[in-house]
Coordinates of C-alpha atoms and ligand atoms in Angstrom, one line a residue:
M522 CA -78.4 19.4 -59.2
A523 CA -82.2 18.3 -58.1
T524 CA -83.2 21.9 -58.5
H525 CA -82.1 21.5 -61.8
Q526 CA -83.8 18.2 -63.3
K527 CA -86.6 19.7 -61.2
L528 CA -86.6 23.1 -63.9
L529 CA -85.5 21.2 -66.8
R530 CA -89.0 18.6 -66.8
Q531 CA -91.0 21.7 -66.3
S532 CA -88.9 23.2 -68.7
Q533 CA -89.7 21.1 -71.2
K534 CA -93.1 20.6 -70.4
L535 CA -93.5 24.3 -71.4
A536 CA -91.7 24.0 -74.7
L537 CA -93.9 20.8 -76.0
T538 CA -97.1 22.6 -74.7
Y539 CA -96.2 26.1 -76.8
P540 CA -93.5 24.9 -79.0
W541 CA -93.4 28.5 -80.7
V542 CA -92.6 29.9 -77.6
S543 CA -88.6 31.4 -77.7
K544 CA -86.7 30.5 -74.3
P545 CA -86.7 31.9 -72.1
F546 CA -90.3 32.1 -71.7
I547 CA -91.8 35.6 -71.3
V548 CA -95.8 35.7 -70.9
S549 CA -97.8 39.5 -71.7
A550 CA -100.2 39.0 -69.2
P551 CA -103.4 39.7 -69.1
M552 CA -104.9 43.0 -68.1
K553 CA -108.1 44.4 -68.9
I554 CA -108.9 45.9 -72.0
F555 CA -105.3 47.1 -72.6
S556 CA -103.8 43.6 -73.6
G557 CA -106.2 43.4 -76.5
A558 CA -105.9 41.2 -79.7
E559 CA -103.1 43.2 -81.5
L560 CA -100.6 43.1 -78.3
A561 CA -101.3 39.4 -77.6
V562 CA -100.8 38.3 -81.2
A563 CA -97.4 40.6 -81.8
V564 CA -96.0 38.9 -78.4
S565 CA -97.1 35.2 -80.1
S566 CA -95.7 36.0 -83.1
H567 CA -92.2 36.7 -82.1
G568 CA -91.6 34.1 -79.5
G569 CA -93.8 34.8 -76.8
L570 CA -96.8 33.9 -75.5
G571 CA -99.7 36.9 -75.7
F572 CA -102.6 37.0 -73.1
I573 CA -105.9 38.6 -74.1
G574 CA -107.1 40.2 -71.0
P575 CA -110.5 40.4 -69.3
T576 CA -112.9 41.8 -72.0
A577 CA -114.7 45.0 -71.0
K578 CA -118.1 43.0 -71.3
P579 CA -118.1 39.4 -71.7
S580 CA -119.8 39.1 -75.2
D581 CA -116.9 41.4 -76.4
L582 CA -114.4 38.2 -75.8
E583 CA -115.5 36.3 -79.2
N584 CA -115.2 39.0 -82.0
I585 CA -111.8 40.1 -80.2
L586 CA -111.0 36.2 -80.6
E587 CA -112.3 36.1 -84.2
N588 CA -109.7 39.5 -85.0
A589 CA -106.8 37.7 -83.2
R590 CA -107.3 34.8 -85.3
G591 CA -107.3 37.1 -88.5
L592 CA -104.3 38.9 -87.4
L593 CA -102.0 35.2 -86.6
P594 CA -98.8 35.1 -89.3
S595 CA -99.6 31.8 -91.7
T596 CA -96.9 30.1 -89.5
L597 CA -98.9 30.2 -86.6
S598 CA -102.5 29.1 -87.8
D599 CA -102.7 26.0 -86.2
K600 CA -106.6 25.2 -87.1
N601 CA -107.0 23.1 -83.8
Q602 CA -105.2 25.8 -81.8
L603 CA -105.3 29.7 -81.0
P604 CA -101.6 30.3 -80.0
I605 CA -103.0 33.0 -77.7
G606 CA -104.0 33.0 -74.0
V607 CA -106.9 34.4 -72.7
G608 CA -107.4 35.7 -68.9
F609 CA -110.2 35.4 -66.8
Q610 CA -111.0 37.7 -63.2
T611 CA -113.3 35.1 -62.2
W612 CA -115.2 36.9 -59.7
D613 CA -116.5 39.0 -62.4
A614 CA -116.2 37.2 -65.5
D615 CA -119.7 35.2 -67.0
L616 CA -118.9 31.4 -67.1
D617 CA -121.6 30.7 -69.8
I618 CA -120.1 32.8 -72.2
A619 CA -116.1 32.1 -71.4
V620 CA -116.8 29.0 -72.3
A621 CA -118.8 29.6 -75.3
A622 CA -115.6 31.4 -77.2
I623 CA -113.6 28.8 -75.6
E624 CA -114.9 26.0 -77.3
K625 CA -115.1 27.8 -80.6
F626 CA -111.7 29.1 -80.7
Q627 CA -109.5 26.4 -78.3
P628 CA -106.8 28.7 -77.0
C629 CA -104.2 27.6 -75.9
A630 CA -104.3 28.8 -72.4
A631 CA -107.2 30.2 -69.5
W632 CA -105.8 32.4 -67.3
L633 CA -107.6 32.2 -64.0
F634 CA -107.0 34.4 -61.4
A635 CA -109.0 36.7 -58.2
P636 CA -112.4 34.4 -57.6
R637 CA -114.8 35.3 -55.1
N638 CA -115.5 31.9 -53.6
G639 CA -111.6 30.8 -53.9
Q640 CA -110.6 26.9 -54.8
E641 CA -114.6 26.2 -55.6
E642 CA -115.4 28.7 -58.3
F643 CA -111.7 27.9 -60.4
N644 CA -113.2 24.3 -60.0
D645 CA -116.1 25.0 -61.7
W646 CA -114.3 27.1 -64.0
I647 CA -111.6 24.3 -64.9
R648 CA -113.8 21.2 -65.3
R649 CA -116.2 23.4 -67.9
I650 CA -113.1 24.6 -69.8
R651 CA -112.1 21.8 -69.6
S652 CA -114.9 20.0 -71.5
V653 CA -114.9 21.9 -74.1
S654 CA -111.4 22.7 -75.4
S655 CA -108.6 20.0 -74.7
P656 CA -106.2 22.5 -76.1
T657 CA -106.5 24.9 -73.4
Q658 CA -103.8 24.5 -70.7
I659 CA -105.4 26.2 -66.8
W660 CA -103.0 29.1 -65.7
I661 CA -103.8 30.2 -62.4
Q662 CA -102.2 33.2 -61.0
V663 CA -102.2 33.1 -57.4
G664 CA -100.8 35.6 -54.3
T665 CA -99.5 33.8 -51.6
L666 CA -98.1 30.5 -50.6
R667 CA -102.1 29.2 -49.4
E668 CA -103.5 30.2 -52.2
A669 CA -100.5 27.9 -54.4
I670 CA -101.0 25.1 -51.9
A671 CA -105.1 24.7 -52.3
T672 CA -104.6 24.9 -56.4
V673 CA -102.5 21.8 -56.3
Q674 CA -104.4 20.0 -53.4
A675 CA -107.5 20.6 -55.5
P676 CA -109.2 17.3 -56.4
K677 CA -106.7 15.5 -59.8
D678 CA -108.9 17.0 -62.5
V679 CA -108.8 20.5 -61.3
R680 CA -105.4 20.9 -60.8
P681 CA -103.6 23.6 -62.9
D682 CA -101.3 23.1 -65.7
V683 CA -99.4 26.4 -65.6
L684 CA -99.2 28.3 -61.9
V685 CA -98.5 32.0 -62.1
I686 CA -96.8 33.5 -59.1
Q687 CA -97.4 37.4 -58.6
G688 CA -95.3 39.4 -56.2
T689 CA -96.8 42.5 -54.5
D690 CA -94.2 44.6 -56.6
A691 CA -97.3 43.7 -60.0
G692 CA -99.3 46.1 -61.6
G693 CA -102.8 46.0 -61.5
H694 CA -104.9 43.6 -58.5
G695 CA -102.9 41.6 -56.6
R696 CA -103.3 40.4 -53.2
A697 CA -104.4 43.4 -50.6
D698 CA -102.2 43.1 -47.4
D699 CA -100.4 39.7 -47.8
G700 CA -98.9 40.7 -50.5
L701 CA -94.8 39.2 -50.7
G702 CA -91.9 39.8 -52.7
L703 CA -91.1 37.4 -55.5
T704 CA -87.8 37.0 -54.1
T705 CA -89.3 35.1 -50.8
L706 CA -92.4 33.9 -52.2
L707 CA -91.3 32.1 -55.4
P708 CA -88.7 30.2 -53.8
E709 CA -91.4 29.4 -50.8
I710 CA -94.3 28.5 -53.6
S711 CA -91.5 25.9 -55.6
D712 CA -90.4 24.2 -52.4
A713 CA -93.8 23.3 -50.7
L714 CA -94.9 22.1 -53.9
G715 CA -91.5 19.8 -53.7
F716 CA -89.1 18.0 -56.4
D717 CA -91.4 15.8 -57.8
S718 CA -93.7 18.6 -58.5
E719 CA -94.2 19.1 -62.6
L720 CA -96.3 22.0 -62.3
P721 CA -94.3 25.3 -64.2
L722 CA -94.0 28.3 -62.0
I723 CA -94.5 31.8 -63.7
A724 CA -92.7 34.8 -62.3
A725 CA -95.0 38.1 -62.3
G726 CA -94.9 41.6 -60.5
G727 CA -91.6 43.9 -61.2
I728 CA -90.1 41.9 -64.1
A729 CA -89.6 44.7 -66.8
D730 CA -86.2 43.4 -68.7
G731 CA -83.8 41.2 -68.9
R732 CA -82.3 41.4 -65.6
G733 CA -85.7 40.7 -64.1
V734 CA -86.1 37.9 -66.2
A735 CA -82.4 36.0 -65.1
S736 CA -83.7 36.2 -61.1
A737 CA -87.3 35.0 -61.4
L738 CA -85.2 32.2 -63.6
G739 CA -82.9 31.7 -60.3
L740 CA -85.4 32.3 -58.1
G741 CA -87.2 28.8 -59.6
A742 CA -89.2 30.2 -62.0
V743 CA -89.0 28.6 -65.8
G744 CA -90.7 31.8 -67.0
V745 CA -91.9 35.4 -66.6
A746 CA -95.3 37.0 -67.2
M747 CA -95.1 40.7 -67.7
G748 CA -97.8 43.3 -67.0
T749 CA -96.3 47.2 -66.7
R750 CA -93.6 46.8 -69.5
F751 CA -96.7 45.7 -71.9
L752 CA -98.4 48.7 -71.1
A753 CA -95.4 50.8 -72.4
S754 CA -95.6 48.6 -76.2
S755 CA -96.8 50.3 -79.6
E756 CA -99.5 47.6 -79.9
A757 CA -101.0 47.6 -76.1
N758 CA -104.6 49.1 -76.4
I759 CA -103.9 51.8 -74.0
K760 CA -104.3 56.2 -74.1
A761 CA -101.5 58.3 -74.9
G762 CA -101.9 59.8 -71.5
Y763 CA -101.8 56.8 -69.5
Q764 CA -98.8 55.3 -72.0
N765 CA -96.8 58.5 -71.0
E766 CA -97.3 58.2 -67.3
I767 CA -95.6 54.4 -68.1
I768 CA -92.0 56.0 -68.8
R769 CA -92.4 59.0 -67.0
A770 CA -92.8 57.6 -63.3
S771 CA -90.2 56.2 -61.7
D772 CA -89.1 55.3 -57.9
G773 CA -92.1 52.9 -57.4
A774 CA -91.9 53.0 -53.9
H775 CA -92.8 56.4 -54.0
S776 CA -94.5 57.4 -56.8
T777 CA -97.2 54.0 -56.4
V778 CA -99.6 52.9 -53.9
R779 CA -101.8 50.2 -53.3
T780 CA -105.3 51.6 -53.2
T781 CA -109.0 50.6 -53.9
L782 CA -109.5 54.6 -54.3
Y783 CA -109.9 54.4 -57.8
N784 CA -112.1 51.5 -58.3
E785 CA -114.1 53.8 -56.2
L786 CA -113.8 57.0 -58.3
R787 CA -114.3 55.1 -61.6
G788 CA -117.6 53.2 -59.9
T789 CA -115.7 49.7 -60.2
I790 CA -116.5 47.9 -57.3
G791 CA -117.7 44.3 -56.2
W792 CA -114.2 42.4 -56.5
P793 CA -113.6 40.2 -53.5
E794 CA -112.5 41.1 -50.3
G795 CA -108.2 40.4 -49.7
Y796 CA -107.5 42.3 -53.3
N797 CA -106.0 45.4 -54.4
P798 CA -104.6 47.7 -57.3
R799 CA -101.1 49.3 -57.4
T800 CA -101.7 52.4 -59.4
I801 CA -99.3 55.5 -60.6
I802 CA -100.1 57.9 -57.6
N803 CA -101.7 61.6 -58.9
Q804 CA -103.8 64.6 -57.6
S805 CA -106.8 62.0 -56.6
W806 CA -104.6 60.4 -54.2
I807 CA -102.9 63.0 -52.8
E808 CA -106.2 65.3 -51.7
H809 CA -107.6 62.2 -50.8
K810 CA -104.2 61.9 -48.3
A811 CA -105.1 65.4 -47.5
G812 CA -108.4 64.9 -46.5
V813 CA -110.9 66.0 -49.6
D814 CA -114.1 64.3 -49.6
F815 CA -115.0 61.3 -51.6
R816 CA -117.7 63.4 -53.0
T817 CA -115.4 65.9 -54.0
L818 CA -113.2 63.7 -55.3
Q819 CA -115.4 62.1 -57.7
Q820 CA -116.9 65.4 -59.0
R821 CA -113.3 66.2 -59.9
H822 CA -112.6 62.9 -60.7
D823 CA -115.3 62.7 -63.7
E824 CA -114.3 66.1 -65.0
A825 CA -111.1 65.1 -65.5
T826 CA -112.3 62.1 -68.1
K827 CA -113.2 65.1 -70.3
Q828 CA -110.0 66.0 -70.7
G829 CA -108.3 63.3 -72.6
D830 CA -104.6 62.7 -71.9
Q831 CA -104.3 65.6 -69.6
A832 CA -106.7 63.9 -67.6
W833 CA -103.4 61.0 -66.7
G834 CA -100.0 62.5 -64.9
P835 CA -99.2 64.1 -62.0
D836 CA -101.5 66.8 -62.3
G837 CA -104.3 64.2 -63.6
R838 CA -107.1 62.3 -62.0
L839 CA -107.4 59.2 -63.8
A840 CA -106.8 55.3 -62.6
T841 CA -103.2 54.8 -63.9
Y842 CA -102.7 51.1 -62.8
A843 CA -98.9 49.9 -62.8
G844 CA -96.0 48.2 -61.2
T845 CA -93.0 49.3 -59.6
C846 CA -90.7 48.9 -62.2
I847 CA -92.1 51.7 -63.7
G848 CA -88.8 53.1 -63.3
L849 CA -87.4 50.5 -65.5
I850 CA -89.4 51.7 -68.8
H851 CA -87.9 54.5 -70.8
E852 CA -90.0 54.2 -73.8
V853 CA -92.5 52.4 -75.3
K854 CA -91.2 50.0 -77.9
S855 CA -92.6 47.0 -80.3
A856 CA -93.8 43.8 -78.1
S857 CA -91.0 42.3 -80.5
A858 CA -88.1 44.5 -79.2
I859 CA -89.5 43.6 -75.8
L860 CA -89.4 40.2 -76.3
E861 CA -85.9 40.3 -78.3
D862 CA -84.5 42.8 -76.0
S863 CA -85.7 41.1 -72.8
R864 CA -84.3 37.7 -73.5
Q865 CA -80.8 38.6 -75.2
Q866 CA -79.8 40.6 -72.2
A867 CA -81.3 37.4 -69.3
I868 CA -79.2 35.0 -71.5
D869 CA -75.9 36.9 -71.2
I870 CA -76.4 38.3 -67.8
M871 CA -76.9 34.1 -66.8
K872 CA -73.5 33.8 -69.8
S873 CA -71.1 35.8 -67.3
M874 CA -72.6 34.5 -64.2
A875 CA -71.7 31.2 -65.4
K876 CA -68.3 32.4 -66.3
L877 CA -67.6 34.3 -63.0
Y878 CA -68.6 32.0 -61.2
S879 CA -67.5 28.9 -62.4
Ligands
LIG2065 C1 -103.3 47.8 -66.2 C2 -103.1 46.4 -65.7 C3 -104.9 45.2 -65.5 C4 -104.6 44.6 -65.4 N1 -105.2 43.1 -65.3 C5 -105.1 42.2 -65.1 C6 -106.2 41.3 -65.2 O1 -107.4 41.6 -66.0 N2 -106.1 40.0 -64.9 C7 -105.5 39.5 -64.2 O2 -105.2 38.2 -64.0 N3 -103.9 40.5 -64.4 C8 -104.1 41.4 -64.5 N4 -103.0 42.2 -63.6 C9 -102.2 41.3 -63.3 C10 -101.0 40.8 -64.7 O3 -101.8 40.0 -64.4 C11 -99.6 40.5 -63.7 O4 -99.9 39.7 -62.0 C12 -99.0 42.2 -63.7 O5 -99.2 43.0 -64.5 C13 -97.4 41.6 -63.5 O6 -96.4 42.3 -63.0 P1 -96.2 43.9 -63.4 O7 -96.9 44.8 -63.7 O8 -94.8 44.3 -62.2 O9 -95.2 42.9 -64.8 C14 -103.2 43.7 -65.2 C15 -101.7 44.7 -64.3 C16 -102.0 45.7 -65.3 C17 -100.4 46.4 -65.0

């Protein structure tokens, strides 16, 4: 009963803040360039909350937000607030540029992840964002109990409005060595925050359909963020070769790995300690494990970048960041179909559980 009341309070808070979002609350996660204006707007226009990912260059953000504003249906065009969120990896983002764009467009959420200097870095970001945009709620993505506690023990003016709990199944970057699955991580964080906590928890990592949504709600989340599932959406900004891999691959235990190898091959350096990305395995990883030296791997990788869509796949070599849920994704669907199918399946599951166990 106590848990029920807590979830109800948190859900009501989300519903008041994001009135266009249907239940269960589903978010498309910020994913670098893959989640651009088209995907974020499609998600927010169909009863979800769409996030734009960190852009290739910080200065691209304004144009992308402008584009998003232009794509919004009139029903969602509230001049005081943009009904989409923006994601930042604070370690390599530009705070001044981010704050200028947030001030101009007033997005409904800023999702912060991966600071180089821990909570202190988030504090700077949060104070600056709040000083220019009152509608912009602060979402922080964490991957451990320790990080979650640091956010709620921070000074009151820099506590987040929403906490995203990222389990180790997630695609893209996450905790390298101390990651846990959502089944333990989420309820432990929920318990630690206590019954009085007003902080809504959003589950991320391994959720690709309504079954994942229903189970995350059972664990104490009031919503979910899906990343990998939306890579296989018609609105994702992704090459066909990469997207085909999301559809083709299965058995995430054997077909994905957490490694910084692909970052190194791509020249994406400088990530803070303790993070690495999950990716689908291909020839670069297989040959690395077989002992091929890095320089040779890099030459082969760079050659492969000229091969178009052939550069991904079992014989390919390029980074294919994705989560363990790839085995649950069998086709490219529109963002609206992903949302509608997931919501309906989750509701059906919860209704039949209620019948089964009442
Ligand atoms: C290709 C890819 C890129 C990502 N890029 C980011 C990012 O730029 N910032 C961020 O906070 N999270 C990023 N993530 C992680 C997501 O926010 C989210 O935690 C994750 O996708 C959830 O797990 P799932 O992929 O199993 O749904 C990325 C995930 C993927 C798959």
